[in-house]
CSV table of C-alpha atoms in Angstrom, one decimal:
chain,number,residue,atom,x,y,z
A,13,MET,CA,12.4,41.6,-1.1
A,14,GLU,CA,13.8,39.0,-3.4
A,15,MET,CA,14.1,35.8,-2.5
A,16,LYS,CA,17.3,33.5,-2.7
A,17,SER,CA,15.2,30.4,-3.1
A,18,ARG,CA,11.8,29.1,-3.9
A,19,TYR,CA,11.0,28.2,0.1
A,20,GLU,CA,12.7,31.0,1.7
A,21,VAL,CA,9.5,33.0,1.8
A,22,MET,CA,7.5,30.3,4.3
A,23,ARG,CA,10.8,29.3,5.7
A,24,TRP,CA,11.2,32.8,7.5
A,25,VAL,CA,7.5,32.3,8.3
A,26,ILE,CA,7.7,29.2,9.9
A,27,MET,CA,10.6,30.3,11.9
A,28,ILE,CA,8.6,33.9,13.0
A,29,LEU,CA,5.6,31.4,14.0
A,30,CYS,CA,8.1,28.9,16.0
A,31,THR,CA,9.6,32.5,18.1
A,32,LEU,CA,5.9,33.8,18.3
A,33,MET,CA,5.1,30.9,20.7
A,34,ALA,CA,6.6,32.6,23.5
A,35,LEU,CA,5.5,35.8,22.9
A,36,THR,CA,1.8,35.2,23.1
A,37,GLY,CA,1.4,37.6,25.9
A,38,CYS,CA,2.1,40.9,23.8
A,39,ALA,CA,-0.5,40.1,21.1
A,40,ALA,CA,-2.7,43.5,19.8
A,41,THR,CA,-5.4,44.2,21.4
A,42,ARG,CA,-9.2,43.3,19.2
A,43,VAL,CA,-11.9,45.7,18.6
A,44,ALA,CA,-15.2,44.1,19.8
A,45,PRO,CA,-14.0,40.7,19.8
A,46,PRO,CA,-17.1,37.9,21.3
A,47,PRO,CA,-17.7,37.4,24.7
A,48,ALA,CA,-15.8,34.9,26.3
A,49,GLY,CA,-18.0,32.2,27.1
A,50,THR,CA,-20.9,33.2,25.2
A,51,VAL,CA,-22.9,30.9,22.4
A,52,TYR,CA,-21.4,30.7,19.1
A,53,GLU,CA,-23.5,33.3,16.7
A,54,VAL,CA,-24.1,32.5,12.8
A,55,PRO,CA,-23.4,35.8,10.7
A,56,TRP,CA,-25.9,36.9,8.2
A,57,GLY,CA,-24.9,35.1,5.0
A,58,ALA,CA,-23.4,31.9,6.6
A,59,VAL,CA,-25.5,28.3,6.8
A,60,PRO,CA,-26.7,27.7,10.4
A,61,PRO,CA,-25.0,24.7,12.0
A,62,GLN,CA,-26.9,21.1,11.4
A,63,GLY,CA,-29.6,20.4,13.8
A,64,SER,CA,-29.9,24.1,14.8
A,65,LYS,CA,-33.5,24.9,15.9
A,66,SER,CA,-33.1,28.9,15.4
A,67,LEU,CA,-35.3,31.2,12.4
A,68,SER,CA,-32.0,31.4,10.6
A,69,ALA,CA,-31.5,27.5,10.3
A,70,THR,CA,-35.0,26.9,9.3
A,71,GLY,CA,-34.8,29.6,6.8
A,72,PHE,CA,-31.9,27.9,5.3
A,73,GLU,CA,-33.3,24.8,4.6
A,74,LYS,CA,-36.7,26.3,3.1
A,75,ARG,CA,-34.4,28.0,0.7
A,76,LEU,CA,-32.2,24.9,-0.2
A,77,GLU,CA,-35.6,23.0,-0.4
A,78,ALA,CA,-37.3,25.7,-2.9
A,79,GLY,CA,-34.1,26.1,-4.8
A,80,LEU,CA,-33.8,22.3,-5.4
A,81,ARG,CA,-37.5,22.6,-6.5
A,82,THR,CA,-36.7,25.0,-8.8
A,83,ARG,CA,-33.7,23.7,-10.4
A,84,ALA,CA,-35.4,19.8,-10.4
A,85,LYS,CA,-38.0,21.6,-12.6
A,86,GLU,CA,-35.8,23.5,-14.5
A,87,LEU,CA,-33.5,20.0,-15.1
A,88,ARG,CA,-36.6,17.6,-16.1
A,89,ARG,CA,-37.5,20.3,-18.9
A,90,ARG,CA,-34.5,19.8,-20.3
A,91,HIS,CA,-33.2,16.4,-19.8
A,92,PRO,CA,-37.4,14.4,-20.3
A,93,GLY,CA,-38.0,11.1,-19.9
A,94,GLN,CA,-34.3,10.6,-18.5
A,95,LYS,CA,-32.6,10.4,-15.1
A,96,ILE,CA,-31.6,13.7,-14.0
A,97,PRO,CA,-28.5,15.0,-13.9
A,98,TYR,CA,-27.1,16.6,-11.1
A,99,ARG,CA,-23.5,18.2,-10.9
A,100,ILE,CA,-21.3,19.3,-7.5
A,101,LEU,CA,-17.8,21.3,-8.2
A,102,ALA,CA,-15.5,21.0,-5.0
A,103,ILE,CA,-12.3,23.1,-5.8
A,104,SER,CA,-9.4,22.8,-3.3
A,105,GLY,CA,-7.4,25.4,-1.7
A,106,GLY,CA,-3.7,25.1,-3.1
A,107,GLY,CA,-2.0,28.8,-3.2
A,108,SER,CA,-0.4,29.4,-6.6
A,109,TYR,CA,-1.5,25.6,-7.5
A,110,GLY,CA,-4.7,26.9,-8.2
A,111,ALA,CA,-3.4,27.7,-11.9
A,112,PHE,CA,-3.7,23.7,-11.9
A,113,GLY,CA,-7.6,24.0,-11.3
A,114,ALA,CA,-8.1,27.1,-13.7
A,115,GLY,CA,-6.7,24.9,-16.0
A,116,ILE,CA,-8.7,21.8,-16.1
A,117,LEU,CA,-12.0,24.7,-16.2
A,118,THR,CA,-10.7,26.4,-19.4
A,119,GLY,CA,-9.8,23.3,-21.2
A,120,TRP,CA,-12.7,21.6,-20.2
A,121,THR,CA,-14.6,24.3,-21.9
A,122,LYS,CA,-12.3,23.9,-24.9
A,123,THR,CA,-13.5,20.3,-24.9
A,124,GLY,CA,-17.3,21.4,-25.4
A,125,ASP,CA,-18.9,19.5,-22.8
A,126,ARG,CA,-17.9,21.3,-19.2
A,127,PRO,CA,-21.4,21.0,-17.8
A,128,GLU,CA,-23.4,23.7,-15.8
A,129,PHE,CA,-22.8,22.8,-12.0
A,130,ASP,CA,-25.9,22.6,-9.7
A,131,VAL,CA,-23.5,23.0,-6.6
A,132,VAL,CA,-19.8,24.7,-6.2
A,133,THR,CA,-18.1,24.7,-3.1
A,134,GLY,CA,-14.5,26.4,-3.0
A,135,ILE,CA,-12.1,26.6,-0.2
A,136,SER,CA,-8.6,29.2,-0.3
A,137,THR,CA,-7.3,29.8,-4.1
A,138,GLY,CA,-10.9,27.2,-4.9
A,139,ALA,CA,-12.6,30.2,-3.3
A,140,LEU,CA,-10.9,32.6,-5.5
A,141,MET,CA,-12.1,30.8,-8.9
A,142,ALA,CA,-15.3,29.3,-7.8
A,143,THR,CA,-17.3,32.5,-8.2
A,144,PHE,CA,-16.1,32.0,-12.0
A,145,ALA,CA,-16.6,28.6,-12.2
A,146,PHE,CA,-20.0,28.6,-11.0
A,147,LEU,CA,-20.8,31.4,-13.8
A,148,GLY,CA,-19.1,29.4,-16.5
A,149,PRO,CA,-17.4,29.7,-19.2
A,150,GLU,CA,-18.2,33.1,-19.8
A,151,TYR,CA,-15.6,33.6,-17.1
A,152,ASP,CA,-12.7,32.0,-18.1
A,153,HIS,CA,-10.5,34.6,-19.1
A,154,VAL,CA,-10.9,35.9,-15.5
A,155,LEU,CA,-9.5,32.2,-14.3
A,156,LYS,CA,-6.8,33.2,-17.2
A,157,MET,CA,-5.3,35.5,-14.1
A,158,TYR,CA,-3.6,32.3,-12.5
A,159,THR,CA,-1.2,32.6,-15.8
A,160,ARG,CA,0.2,36.4,-14.7
A,161,ILE,CA,-0.5,37.4,-11.2
A,162,THR,CA,2.7,38.0,-8.9
A,163,ASN,CA,3.1,37.6,-5.0
A,164,SER,CA,2.6,41.8,-5.1
A,165,ASP,CA,-0.7,41.0,-6.6
A,166,VAL,CA,-1.6,39.1,-3.2
A,167,PHE,CA,0.4,40.0,-0.7
A,168,GLN,CA,3.0,42.3,0.8
A,169,LEU,CA,5.6,42.1,3.7
A,170,ARG,CA,4.7,44.0,6.7
A,171,GLY,CA,7.4,45.1,9.3
A,172,LEU,CA,9.1,42.6,11.6
A,173,PHE,CA,7.7,44.6,14.4
A,174,SER,CA,4.1,44.3,13.3
A,175,ALA,CA,4.9,40.7,12.3
A,176,MET,CA,5.7,39.4,15.7
A,177,PHE,CA,3.1,41.5,18.2
A,178,GLU,CA,0.1,41.9,15.7
A,179,GLU,CA,-2.2,39.6,13.6
A,180,GLY,CA,0.2,38.3,10.6
A,181,LEU,CA,3.7,38.4,8.9
A,182,LEU,CA,1.8,39.3,5.2
A,183,ASP,CA,-0.8,42.2,4.3
A,184,THR,CA,-3.5,41.1,2.0
A,185,GLU,CA,-4.4,44.6,1.1
A,186,PRO,CA,-2.8,43.5,-2.8
A,187,LEU,CA,-5.5,41.0,-3.1
A,188,GLN,CA,-8.5,43.0,-1.4
A,189,LYS,CA,-8.1,45.1,-4.6
A,190,LEU,CA,-7.9,42.3,-6.9
A,191,LEU,CA,-11.3,41.0,-5.4
A,192,ALA,CA,-12.2,44.7,-6.1
A,193,GLU,CA,-12.0,44.6,-9.7
A,194,LEU,CA,-13.0,41.1,-10.0
A,195,ILE,CA,-15.9,41.1,-7.8
A,196,ASP,CA,-18.2,43.7,-8.9
A,197,GLY,CA,-21.6,44.5,-9.1
A,198,ALA,CA,-22.5,42.8,-12.1
A,199,VAL,CA,-20.9,39.4,-10.8
A,200,LEU,CA,-22.8,39.7,-7.9
A,201,GLU,CA,-25.9,40.1,-10.0
A,202,ALA,CA,-24.8,37.3,-12.1
A,203,VAL,CA,-24.4,35.0,-9.0
A,204,ALA,CA,-28.0,36.2,-7.7
A,205,ARG,CA,-29.6,35.2,-11.2
A,206,GLU,CA,-28.2,31.3,-10.9
A,207,TYR,CA,-29.0,31.6,-7.1
A,208,MET,CA,-32.8,32.1,-8.7
A,209,ARG,CA,-32.5,29.2,-10.6
A,210,GLY,CA,-31.9,27.2,-7.5
A,211,ARG,CA,-28.1,26.6,-8.3
A,212,ARG,CA,-26.1,26.8,-4.9
A,213,LEU,CA,-22.1,28.6,-4.6
A,214,PHE,CA,-20.7,28.0,-0.8
A,215,ILE,CA,-17.5,29.4,0.4
A,216,GLY,CA,-16.0,27.8,3.7
A,217,THR,CA,-13.5,29.9,6.1
A,218,THR,CA,-12.5,29.2,9.7
A,219,ASN,CA,-13.9,30.9,12.6
A,220,LEU,CA,-11.1,31.0,15.2
A,221,ASP,CA,-13.1,32.5,17.9
A,222,ALA,CA,-15.4,29.2,18.0
A,223,GLY,CA,-12.8,26.8,16.3
A,224,ALA,CA,-15.9,26.2,13.8
A,225,PHE,CA,-15.9,25.3,9.9
A,226,THR,CA,-18.0,28.3,9.1
A,227,ILE,CA,-20.2,27.6,5.2
A,228,TRP,CA,-21.3,30.4,3.5
A,229,ASP,CA,-24.0,30.9,1.3
A,230,MET,CA,-23.0,33.1,-1.6
A,231,GLY,CA,-26.0,33.0,-3.7
A,232,ALA,CA,-27.9,34.3,-0.6
A,233,ILE,CA,-25.4,37.3,0.1
A,234,ALA,CA,-25.9,37.9,-3.7
A,235,THR,CA,-30.1,38.3,-3.3
A,236,SER,CA,-29.4,39.8,0.0
A,237,ASP,CA,-31.5,43.7,0.5
A,238,ARG,CA,-28.4,44.8,2.9
A,239,PRO,CA,-26.1,47.7,1.6
A,240,ASN,CA,-22.8,45.9,2.6
A,241,LYS,CA,-23.4,42.8,0.5
A,242,LEU,CA,-21.1,43.0,-2.0
A,243,GLN,CA,-18.3,44.1,1.0
A,244,ARG,CA,-19.7,41.0,2.8
A,245,TYR,CA,-19.0,38.7,-0.5
A,246,ARG,CA,-15.7,39.7,-1.1
A,247,ASP,CA,-14.6,39.1,3.1
A,248,VAL,CA,-15.7,35.8,2.8
A,249,ILE,CA,-13.3,35.0,0.1
A,250,LEU,CA,-10.4,37.2,1.4
A,251,ALA,CA,-11.3,35.2,4.9
A,252,SER,CA,-10.9,32.0,3.3
A,253,ALA,CA,-7.5,32.8,1.6
A,254,SER,CA,-6.0,34.3,4.4
A,255,ILE,CA,-3.4,32.0,6.3
A,256,PRO,CA,-3.8,31.8,10.2
A,257,GLY,CA,-1.1,33.3,11.3
A,258,VAL,CA,0.7,34.5,8.0
A,259,CYS,CA,-1.5,36.7,6.8
A,260,LEU,CA,-4.2,39.0,8.8
A,261,PRO,CA,-7.3,37.7,9.7
A,262,VAL,CA,-10.9,39.4,8.2
A,263,TYR,CA,-13.2,40.3,10.7
A,264,ILE,CA,-17.0,39.8,10.4
A,265,GLU,CA,-19.0,41.5,12.2
A,266,VAL,CA,-21.9,39.6,13.7
A,267,ASP,CA,-25.3,41.2,14.9
A,268,ALA,CA,-26.6,39.5,18.6
A,269,GLY,CA,-29.4,41.5,19.8
A,270,LYS,CA,-28.7,44.9,20.5
A,271,GLU,CA,-25.0,44.5,20.4
A,272,SER,CA,-22.9,43.4,17.9
A,273,HIS,CA,-18.9,41.5,17.7
A,274,GLN,CA,-16.2,40.9,15.1
A,275,GLN,CA,-15.3,37.1,14.7
A,276,MET,CA,-12.0,36.1,13.7
A,277,HIS,CA,-12.2,34.5,10.3
A,278,VAL,CA,-9.3,32.9,8.3
A,279,ASP,CA,-8.4,30.2,5.6
A,280,GLY,CA,-11.2,27.5,5.5
A,281,GLY,CA,-8.1,24.9,4.8
A,282,VAL,CA,-7.5,25.2,8.3
A,283,HIS,CA,-10.5,22.9,8.7
A,284,SER,CA,-10.9,21.0,5.1
A,285,MET,CA,-9.0,21.5,2.3
A,286,VAL,CA,-11.7,20.7,0.0
A,287,PHE,CA,-15.8,20.4,1.0
A,288,TYR,CA,-19.2,18.9,0.3
A,289,PHE,CA,-19.9,16.8,3.1
A,290,ASP,CA,-20.3,19.4,5.7
A,291,PHE,CA,-24.2,20.5,4.5
A,292,VAL,CA,-24.8,17.7,3.2
A,293,LYS,CA,-27.7,16.3,5.8
A,294,GLN,CA,-29.9,19.4,4.6
A,295,LEU,CA,-29.5,18.7,0.9
A,296,ASN,CA,-30.3,15.0,1.6
A,297,GLU,CA,-33.7,15.9,3.6
A,298,ALA,CA,-34.3,18.6,0.7
A,299,PHE,CA,-33.8,15.8,-1.8
A,300,ARG,CA,-36.3,13.6,0.1
A,301,SER,CA,-38.5,16.6,-0.2
A,302,VAL,CA,-39.0,16.6,-4.0
A,303,ASP,CA,-41.4,14.4,-5.6
A,304,SER,CA,-39.2,11.7,-6.8
A,305,PHE,CA,-36.2,13.6,-7.7
A,306,GLN,CA,-34.0,11.2,-5.4
A,307,SER,CA,-34.6,8.3,-7.5
A,308,ASP,CA,-34.5,10.5,-10.7
A,309,VAL,CA,-31.5,11.4,-10.5
A,310,HIS,CA,-28.1,10.8,-11.4
A,311,GLY,CA,-25.4,12.6,-9.5
A,312,GLU,CA,-21.9,13.4,-10.7
A,313,ILE,CA,-19.4,15.0,-7.5
A,314,TYR,CA,-15.7,16.4,-9.2
A,315,VAL,CA,-13.4,17.1,-7.0
A,316,ILE,CA,-10.4,19.4,-8.4
A,317,TYR,CA,-7.3,19.1,-6.0
A,318,ASN,CA,-5.2,21.5,-6.3
A,319,GLY,CA,-1.9,19.6,-5.1
A,320,GLU,CA,-0.1,16.6,-5.5
A,321,LEU,CA,-2.7,13.7,-4.2
A,322,PHE,CA,-0.3,10.7,-4.6
A,323,LEU,CA,2.8,10.0,-3.2
A,324,SER,CA,5.3,10.2,-5.8
A,325,GLY,CA,8.3,7.4,-4.5
A,326,LEU,CA,10.8,9.9,-4.6
A,327,ASN,CA,12.8,11.0,-1.5
A,328,ASN,CA,13.4,14.7,-1.4
A,329,PRO,CA,16.0,15.5,1.3
A,330,ILE,CA,15.0,17.6,3.8
A,331,LYS,CA,18.0,20.4,5.0
A,332,PRO,CA,18.4,20.3,8.8
A,333,ARG,CA,17.6,22.8,9.9
A,334,LEU,CA,14.1,24.1,12.0
A,335,ALA,CA,12.1,26.1,9.5
A,336,SER,CA,12.8,23.2,6.7
A,337,ILE,CA,11.5,20.4,9.0
A,338,ALA,CA,8.4,22.4,9.9
A,339,TYR,CA,7.6,23.6,6.4
A,340,ALA,CA,7.7,19.9,5.0
A,341,SER,CA,6.0,18.6,8.1
A,342,LEU,CA,3.3,21.1,7.6
A,343,MET,CA,2.9,20.3,3.6
A,344,SER,CA,2.9,17.0,5.0
A,345,LEU,CA,-0.1,17.5,7.2
A,346,MET,CA,-1.9,19.9,4.9
A,347,ARG,CA,-1.8,16.5,2.2
A,348,ARG,CA,-3.2,14.1,4.7
A,349,ASN,CA,-5.8,16.3,5.8
A,350,ALA,CA,-6.6,16.4,2.3
A,351,VAL,CA,-6.9,13.0,1.4
A,352,TYR,CA,-9.2,12.5,4.7
A,353,ASN,CA,-11.3,15.4,3.1
A,354,ILE,CA,-11.6,13.5,-0.3
A,355,TYR,CA,-12.2,10.4,1.3
A,356,ARG,CA,-15.4,12.0,3.1
A,357,ILE,CA,-16.6,13.1,-0.4
A,358,TRP,CA,-16.0,9.6,-1.7
A,359,ILE,CA,-18.2,8.1,1.0
A,360,GLN,CA,-20.8,10.2,0.7
A,361,ALA,CA,-21.0,9.7,-2.8
A,362,LEU,CA,-20.5,6.1,-2.8
A,363,ILE,CA,-23.4,5.9,-0.3
A,364,ARG,CA,-25.9,8.2,-2.9
A,365,GLY,CA,-25.3,6.5,-5.5
A,366,PHE,CA,-23.1,9.3,-6.9
A,367,ASP,CA,-20.0,8.9,-9.8
A,368,ILE,CA,-16.8,10.7,-7.9
A,369,HIS,CA,-14.3,12.0,-10.4
A,370,ILE,CA,-10.8,13.5,-8.9
A,371,ALA,CA,-8.3,15.6,-10.7
A,372,HIS,CA,-4.9,16.0,-9.0
A,373,ILE,CA,-1.9,17.2,-9.7
A,374,PRO,CA,0.3,13.9,-10.6
A,375,PRO,CA,3.5,12.4,-9.9
A,376,GLU,CA,4.9,12.9,-12.9
A,377,PHE,CA,4.7,16.8,-13.1
A,378,ARG,CA,7.4,18.2,-11.4
A,379,LEU,CA,6.6,21.3,-9.2
A,380,ALA,CA,8.9,23.7,-9.4
A,381,SER,CA,7.6,26.5,-6.8
A,382,SER,CA,5.8,25.9,-3.6
A,383,PRO,CA,2.4,27.2,-3.2
A,384,ALA,CA,3.0,30.0,-1.6
A,385,GLU,CA,4.9,31.3,-4.6
A,386,PHE,CA,2.8,33.2,-7.1
A,387,ASP,CA,5.6,33.1,-9.6
A,388,PRO,CA,3.6,33.7,-13.3
A,389,HIS,CA,6.3,31.0,-15.0
A,390,GLU,CA,5.6,28.0,-13.1
A,391,MET,CA,1.8,28.7,-12.9
A,392,GLN,CA,1.6,29.5,-16.6
A,393,ARG,CA,3.2,26.2,-16.5
A,394,LEU,CA,1.1,24.3,-14.2
A,395,PHE,CA,-2.2,26.2,-16.3
A,396,GLN,CA,-1.4,24.8,-19.5
A,397,PHE,CA,-0.9,21.2,-18.1
A,398,GLY,CA,-4.4,21.7,-16.7
A,399,GLU,CA,-5.9,22.7,-19.7
A,400,GLN,CA,-4.0,20.1,-21.9
A,401,GLN,CA,-5.4,17.4,-19.2
A,402,SER,CA,-8.8,18.6,-20.0
A,403,ILE,CA,-8.5,18.8,-23.7
A,404,GLU,CA,-7.0,15.4,-24.1
A,405,ARG,CA,-9.4,14.0,-21.7
A,406,LYS,CA,-6.7,12.9,-19.1
A,407,ALA,CA,-7.8,15.0,-16.4
A,408,TRP,CA,-10.0,12.5,-13.9
A,409,ASP,CA,-9.9,9.5,-12.1
A,410,THR,CA,-13.4,8.2,-11.9
A,411,GLN,CA,-15.1,5.6,-9.5
A,412,ARG,CA,-18.6,5.2,-11.1
A,413,ALA,CA,-21.2,4.1,-8.8
A,414,VAL,CA,-22.0,0.9,-7.4
A,415,SER,CA,-25.3,-1.3,-6.4
A,416,ASP,CA,-23.9,-4.1,-5.3
A,417,TYR,CA,-23.6,-4.2,-1.9
A,418,ALA,CA,-20.6,-6.2,-0.8
A,419,GLU,CA,-18.5,-4.2,-3.5
A,420,ARG,CA,-19.7,-0.5,-1.8
A,421,LEU,CA,-18.6,-1.7,1.8
A,422,ARG,CA,-15.0,-2.6,0.1
A,423,LEU,CA,-14.9,0.8,-1.6
A,424,ILE,CA,-15.7,2.6,1.5
A,425,ASP,CA,-13.4,0.5,4.0
A,426,PRO,CA,-10.6,3.4,4.8
A,427,ILE,CA,-7.9,1.1,4.9
A,428,GLU,CA,-8.7,0.4,1.2
A,429,THR,CA,-9.5,3.6,-0.1
A,430,LEU,CA,-7.3,5.7,1.9
A,431,GLU,CA,-4.3,3.9,0.3
A,432,THR,CA,-6.0,3.7,-2.6
A,433,LEU,CA,-6.9,7.5,-2.5
A,434,GLU,CA,-3.0,8.5,-1.4
A,435,ALA,CA,-0.3,6.0,-3.3
A,436,ARG,CA,-1.8,4.4,-6.3
A,437,PRO,CA,-2.1,6.9,-9.4
A,438,GLN,CA,-3.9,4.7,-11.4
A,439,GLN,CA,-6.9,3.5,-9.8
A,440,GLY,CA,-10.2,3.8,-11.2
A,441,GLU,CA,-11.3,4.6,-14.6
A,442,LYS,CA,-10.4,7.5,-16.7
A,443,ALA,CA,-13.4,10.1,-17.4
A,444,ARG,CA,-14.9,11.7,-20.2
């Protein structure tokens, strides 16, 4: 189906979703949904909620602490007599704009100083690239897929009847096939090896049945002895990239005693466009448990936001149509959500005494397509821009850790900082 304009797919999606508001009673019947009113169960491979006293929560905390001890030992050996570098990478959603983040990473490799990250998190399109960012430059060739994939490599349109009375407008079977090609047994083994070195990889999805953000410990899945671990790994990434109401949701089975049911998981971006803070309490406790690690570490958080963080200051008149207004409103809401997500990470960095580096698409780069349109020409242009930004060391806006209490309070102040994050492109220091 040939689209006459760059936004037509999303406009039709919004129009159909608005129509469906009156048709919810015609929904398809689900197989084995969670019993209504029962307590939310954590699927295997997911991080238990903070404060949980379950055996799975205790096991996660012990594995996190053991992994940090292993990692600390290696880092101390590699950096004798120095502050221990501990680096986190958080990759946002953004659809086809993920080409920007992919370019940032490959360009960083070309500079020769791309670090090995201790923790990597990913949401949506960030979930697609997180595994390969985690595994390092050896997998940069996979990230270059963002210069050639098309809409047909990601989704296919379903029939109007299916879209109106079932789970979504778009079938993600093409994306499932792509994931099967990209994530194989060898990749899973590579993730497992890094997990055993104490490194961690997390992906976020949204459990619509419980209204809960779910974080998945991908290394724990990779090291599992369960026969379906490869499929679970792929399903988590697919779910994180499945826009609710637009793409088909992913049903993930949960064992609950003698019975089992299926949770409906969709794009983690429904909750957070980018994340790190959600499990920071457990990580803080693990830091405290490792001898002098907390005082010896120099932490850095890198955030790749695959979108426009700052306002351009330019008018972009919206057509007086329902779909256009709804689409523009949705994009504005998502951007505002991203600013708040980054602000939460910003606070964690300042409290912990970490540096924070943020890469984003600057206003001067004029985007020519929507994030829902996978146009190889535009994605290649965005990929090359991100890569060049890295090579020229212009990619990152940096806020260094501050020890002065008054200055830290000023930087945490939401009135001051949200304005800085949202509308001041020249704030901060350019990082090397």
